[in-house]
PDB file of C-alpha atoms and ligand atoms in Angstrom:
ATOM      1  CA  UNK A   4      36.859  27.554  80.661  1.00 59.00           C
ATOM      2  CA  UNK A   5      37.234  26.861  77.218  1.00 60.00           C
ATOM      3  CA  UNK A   6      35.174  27.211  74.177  1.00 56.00           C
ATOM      4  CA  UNK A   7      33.090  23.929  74.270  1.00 60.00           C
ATOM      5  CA  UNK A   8      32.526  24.503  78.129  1.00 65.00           C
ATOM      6  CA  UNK A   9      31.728  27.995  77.481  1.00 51.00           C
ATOM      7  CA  UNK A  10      28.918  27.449  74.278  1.00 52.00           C
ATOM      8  CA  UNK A  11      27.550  24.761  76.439  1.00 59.00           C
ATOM      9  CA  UNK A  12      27.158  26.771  79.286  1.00 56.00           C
ATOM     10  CA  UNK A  13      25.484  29.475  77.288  1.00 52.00           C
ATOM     11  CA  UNK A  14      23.562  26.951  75.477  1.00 53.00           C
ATOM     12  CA  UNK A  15      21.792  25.553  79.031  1.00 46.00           C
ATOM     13  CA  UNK A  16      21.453  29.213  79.710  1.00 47.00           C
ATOM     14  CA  UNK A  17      19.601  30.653  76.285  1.00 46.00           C
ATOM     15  CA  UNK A  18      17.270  27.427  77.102  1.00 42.00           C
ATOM     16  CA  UNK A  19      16.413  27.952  80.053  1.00 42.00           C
ATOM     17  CA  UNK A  20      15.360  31.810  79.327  1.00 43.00           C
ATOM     18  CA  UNK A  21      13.726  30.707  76.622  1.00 40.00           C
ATOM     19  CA  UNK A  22      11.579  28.011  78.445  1.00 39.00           C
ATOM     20  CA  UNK A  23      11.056  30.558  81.692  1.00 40.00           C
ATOM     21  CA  UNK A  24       9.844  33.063  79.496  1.00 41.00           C
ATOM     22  CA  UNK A  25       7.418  30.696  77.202  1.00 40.00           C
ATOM     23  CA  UNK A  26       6.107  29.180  80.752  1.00 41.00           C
ATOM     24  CA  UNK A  27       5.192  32.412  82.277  1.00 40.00           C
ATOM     25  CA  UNK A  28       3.337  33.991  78.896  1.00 45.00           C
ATOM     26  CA  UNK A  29       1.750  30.856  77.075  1.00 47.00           C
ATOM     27  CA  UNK A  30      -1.704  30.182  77.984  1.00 54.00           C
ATOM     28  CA  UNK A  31      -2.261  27.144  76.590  1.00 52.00           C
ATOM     29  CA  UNK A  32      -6.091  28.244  75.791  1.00 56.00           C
ATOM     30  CA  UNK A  33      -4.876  31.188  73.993  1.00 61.00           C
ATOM     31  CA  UNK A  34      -6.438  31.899  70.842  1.00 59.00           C
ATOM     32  CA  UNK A  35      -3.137  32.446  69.452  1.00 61.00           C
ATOM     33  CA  UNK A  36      -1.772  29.378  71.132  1.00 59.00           C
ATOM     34  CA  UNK A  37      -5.051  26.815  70.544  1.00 61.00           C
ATOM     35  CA  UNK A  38      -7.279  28.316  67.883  1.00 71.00           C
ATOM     36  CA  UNK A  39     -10.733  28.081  68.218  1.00 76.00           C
ATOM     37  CA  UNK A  40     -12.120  24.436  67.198  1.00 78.00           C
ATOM     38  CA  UNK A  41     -13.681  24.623  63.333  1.00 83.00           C
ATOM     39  CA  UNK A  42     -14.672  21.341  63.008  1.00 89.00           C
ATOM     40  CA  UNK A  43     -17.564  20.194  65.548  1.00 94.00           C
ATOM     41  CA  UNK A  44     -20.636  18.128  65.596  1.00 96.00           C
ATOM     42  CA  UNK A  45     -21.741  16.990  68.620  1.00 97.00           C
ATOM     43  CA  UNK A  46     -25.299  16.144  70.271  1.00 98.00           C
ATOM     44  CA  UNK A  47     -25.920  16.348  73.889  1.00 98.00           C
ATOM     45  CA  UNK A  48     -28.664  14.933  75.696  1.00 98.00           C
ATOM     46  CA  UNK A  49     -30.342  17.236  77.708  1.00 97.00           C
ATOM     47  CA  UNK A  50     -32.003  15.019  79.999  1.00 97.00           C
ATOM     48  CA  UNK A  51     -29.027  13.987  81.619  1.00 97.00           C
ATOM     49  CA  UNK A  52     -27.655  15.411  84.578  1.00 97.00           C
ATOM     50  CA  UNK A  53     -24.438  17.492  82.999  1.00 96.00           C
ATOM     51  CA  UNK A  54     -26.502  19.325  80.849  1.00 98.00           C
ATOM     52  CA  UNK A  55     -29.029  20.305  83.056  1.00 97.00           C
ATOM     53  CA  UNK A  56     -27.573  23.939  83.165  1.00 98.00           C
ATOM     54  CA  UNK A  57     -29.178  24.023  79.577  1.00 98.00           C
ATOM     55  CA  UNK A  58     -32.607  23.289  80.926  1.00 96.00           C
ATOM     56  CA  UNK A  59     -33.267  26.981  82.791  1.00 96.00           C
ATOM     57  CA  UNK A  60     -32.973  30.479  80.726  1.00 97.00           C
ATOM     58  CA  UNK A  61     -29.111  31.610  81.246  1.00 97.00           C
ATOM     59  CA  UNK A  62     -27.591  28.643  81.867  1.00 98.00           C
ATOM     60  CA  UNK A  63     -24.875  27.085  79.853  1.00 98.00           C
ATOM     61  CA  UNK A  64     -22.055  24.389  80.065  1.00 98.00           C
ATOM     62  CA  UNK A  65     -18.591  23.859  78.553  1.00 98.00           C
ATOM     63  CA  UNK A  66     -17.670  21.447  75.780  1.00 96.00           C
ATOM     64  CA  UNK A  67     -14.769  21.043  74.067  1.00 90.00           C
ATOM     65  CA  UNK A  68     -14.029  24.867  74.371  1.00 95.00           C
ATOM     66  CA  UNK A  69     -17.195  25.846  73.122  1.00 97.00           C
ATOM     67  CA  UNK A  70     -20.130  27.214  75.560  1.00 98.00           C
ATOM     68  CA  UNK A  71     -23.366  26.482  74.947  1.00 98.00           C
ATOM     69  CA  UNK A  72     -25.926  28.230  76.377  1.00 98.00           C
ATOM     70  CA  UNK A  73     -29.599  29.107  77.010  1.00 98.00           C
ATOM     71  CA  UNK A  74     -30.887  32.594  75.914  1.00 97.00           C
ATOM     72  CA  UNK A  75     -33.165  34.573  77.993  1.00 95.00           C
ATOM     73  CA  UNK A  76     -35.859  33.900  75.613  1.00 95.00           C
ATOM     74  CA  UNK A  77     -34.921  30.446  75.423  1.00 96.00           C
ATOM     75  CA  UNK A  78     -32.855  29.452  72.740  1.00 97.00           C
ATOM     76  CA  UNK A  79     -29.830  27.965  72.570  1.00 98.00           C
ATOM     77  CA  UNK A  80     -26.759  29.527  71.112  1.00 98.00           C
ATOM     78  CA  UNK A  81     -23.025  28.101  71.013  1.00 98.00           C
ATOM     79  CA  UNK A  82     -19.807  29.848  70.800  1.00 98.00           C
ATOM     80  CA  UNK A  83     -15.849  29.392  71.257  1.00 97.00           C
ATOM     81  CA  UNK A  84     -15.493  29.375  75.247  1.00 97.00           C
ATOM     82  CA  UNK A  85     -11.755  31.032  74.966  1.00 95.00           C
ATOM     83  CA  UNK A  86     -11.831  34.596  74.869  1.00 95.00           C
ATOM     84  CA  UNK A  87     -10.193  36.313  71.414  1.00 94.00           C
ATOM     85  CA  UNK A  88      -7.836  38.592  73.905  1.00 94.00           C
ATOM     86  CA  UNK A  89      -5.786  36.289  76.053  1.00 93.00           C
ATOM     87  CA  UNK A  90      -7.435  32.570  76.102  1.00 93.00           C
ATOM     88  CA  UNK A  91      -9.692  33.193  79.338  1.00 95.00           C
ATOM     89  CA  UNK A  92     -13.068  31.512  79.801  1.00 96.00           C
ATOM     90  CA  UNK A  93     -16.270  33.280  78.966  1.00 97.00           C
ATOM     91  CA  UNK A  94     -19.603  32.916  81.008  1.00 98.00           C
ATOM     92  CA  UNK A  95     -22.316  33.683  79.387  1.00 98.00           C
ATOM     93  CA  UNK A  96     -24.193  36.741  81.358  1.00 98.00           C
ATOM     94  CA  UNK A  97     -28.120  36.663  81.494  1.00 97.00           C
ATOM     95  CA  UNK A  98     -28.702  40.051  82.215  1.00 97.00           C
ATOM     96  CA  UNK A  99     -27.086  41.458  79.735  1.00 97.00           C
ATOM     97  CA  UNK A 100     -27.681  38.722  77.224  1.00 97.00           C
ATOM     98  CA  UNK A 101     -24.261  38.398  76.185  1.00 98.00           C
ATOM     99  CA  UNK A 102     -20.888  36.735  76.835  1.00 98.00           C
ATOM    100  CA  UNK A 103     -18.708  38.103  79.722  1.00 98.00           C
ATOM    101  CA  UNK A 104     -14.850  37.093  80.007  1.00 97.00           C
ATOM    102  CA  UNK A 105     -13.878  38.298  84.199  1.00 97.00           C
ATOM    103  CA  UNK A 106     -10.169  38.686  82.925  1.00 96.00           C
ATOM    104  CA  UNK A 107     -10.566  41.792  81.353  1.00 96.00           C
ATOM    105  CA  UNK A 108     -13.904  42.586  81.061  1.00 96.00           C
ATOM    106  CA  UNK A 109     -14.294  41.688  77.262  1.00 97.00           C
ATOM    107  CA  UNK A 110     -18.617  41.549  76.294  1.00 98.00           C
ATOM    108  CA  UNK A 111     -19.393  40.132  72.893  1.00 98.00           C
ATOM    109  CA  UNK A 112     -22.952  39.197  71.553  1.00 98.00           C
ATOM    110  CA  UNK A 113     -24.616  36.381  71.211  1.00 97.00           C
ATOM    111  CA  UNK A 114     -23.693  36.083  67.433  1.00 97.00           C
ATOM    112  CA  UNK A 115     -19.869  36.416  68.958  1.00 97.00           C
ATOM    113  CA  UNK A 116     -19.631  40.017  67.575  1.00 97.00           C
ATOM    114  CA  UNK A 117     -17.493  41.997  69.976  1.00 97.00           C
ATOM    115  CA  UNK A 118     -19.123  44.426  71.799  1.00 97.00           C
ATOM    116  CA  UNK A 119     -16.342  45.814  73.793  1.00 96.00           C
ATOM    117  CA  UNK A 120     -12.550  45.267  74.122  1.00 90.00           C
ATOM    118  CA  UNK A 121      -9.744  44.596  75.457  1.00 93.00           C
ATOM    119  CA  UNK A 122      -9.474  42.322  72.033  1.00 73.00           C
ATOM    120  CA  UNK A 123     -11.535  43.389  68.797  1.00 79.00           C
ATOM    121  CA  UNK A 124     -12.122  39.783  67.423  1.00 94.00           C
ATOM    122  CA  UNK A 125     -15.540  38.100  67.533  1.00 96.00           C
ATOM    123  CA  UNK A 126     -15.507  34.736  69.103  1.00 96.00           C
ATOM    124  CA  UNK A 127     -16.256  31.678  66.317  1.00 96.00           C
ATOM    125  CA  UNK A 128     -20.088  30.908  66.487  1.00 97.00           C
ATOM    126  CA  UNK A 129     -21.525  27.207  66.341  1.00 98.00           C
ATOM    127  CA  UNK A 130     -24.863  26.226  64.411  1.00 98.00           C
ATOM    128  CA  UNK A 131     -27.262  24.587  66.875  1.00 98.00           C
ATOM    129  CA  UNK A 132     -30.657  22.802  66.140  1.00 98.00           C
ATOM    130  CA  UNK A 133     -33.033  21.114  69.266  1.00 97.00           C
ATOM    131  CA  UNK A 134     -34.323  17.965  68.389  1.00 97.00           C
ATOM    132  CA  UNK A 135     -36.581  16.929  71.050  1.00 96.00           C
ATOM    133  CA  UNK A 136     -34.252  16.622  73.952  1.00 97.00           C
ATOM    134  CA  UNK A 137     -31.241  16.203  71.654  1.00 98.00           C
ATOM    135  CA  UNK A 138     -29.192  19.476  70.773  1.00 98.00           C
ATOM    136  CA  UNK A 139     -27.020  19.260  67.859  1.00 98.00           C
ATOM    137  CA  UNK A 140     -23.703  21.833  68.123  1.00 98.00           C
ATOM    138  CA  UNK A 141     -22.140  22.078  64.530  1.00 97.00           C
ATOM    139  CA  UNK A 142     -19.954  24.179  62.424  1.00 95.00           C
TER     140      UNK A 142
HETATM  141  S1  FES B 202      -8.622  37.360  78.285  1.00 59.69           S
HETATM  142 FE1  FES B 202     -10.680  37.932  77.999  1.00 59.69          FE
HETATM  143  S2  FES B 202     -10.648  40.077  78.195  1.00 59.69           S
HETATM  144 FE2  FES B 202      -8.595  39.508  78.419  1.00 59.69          FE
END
């Protein structure tokens, strides 16, 4: 073998570990990976079948990485879906009134503050105002 064959052998090589590795470790909803989205404004109409989650205490959908739900006393409240630890989905939990991520067993509050690990960050919180059967999401 000689020195061209032998850097591009070990050039393949370095690639492919490098592409293996980056596969099996980047979620591509991790916080890290895909921030949280700043810039939002977006209205959804809650008389329309997809949002009819929103229409019951505790329900909530998913937008553009951002869950909105309803509160047990019936507001509605919007946060960054992708959990601060590792990029896993939240749920938001009615009985505790809070946001749940089932990876690790992250809770934060409804105002995104972290109530217990893995991760210590708060989740990014969204503005929301009800206008009739319009709900506004905004940053
Ligand atoms: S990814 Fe949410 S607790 Fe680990």
């Amino acid at each position: 073998m000689d020195r061209k064959e032998f850097l591009a052998t070990v050039g393949i090589g370095a690639v492919a570990a490098l592409c293996t590795s980056c596969l099996a470790a980047c979620n591509p909803l991790d916080p890290m990976v895909n921030p949280p989205t700043t810039n939002v404004d977006f209205t959804l109409d809650l008389t329309t079948p997809a949002n009819s989650a929103l229409k019951t205490n505790g329900g909530f959908i998913y937008n553009d990485n951002i869950i909105v739900a309803r509160t047990v006393d019936g507001s509605y409240i919007a946060v960054s879906s992708i959990c601060t630890h590792q990029g896993n989905t939240v749920a938001y939990d009615l009985a505790a009134n809070r946001f749940h991520c089932p990876a690790h067993g992250s809770n934060f509050a409804t105002n995104g503050s972290v109530i217990n690990g893995p991760d210590g960050s708060p989740l990014m919180t969204y503005k929301t105002t009800l206008n009739g059967t319009s709900l506004r999401v905004f940053s």
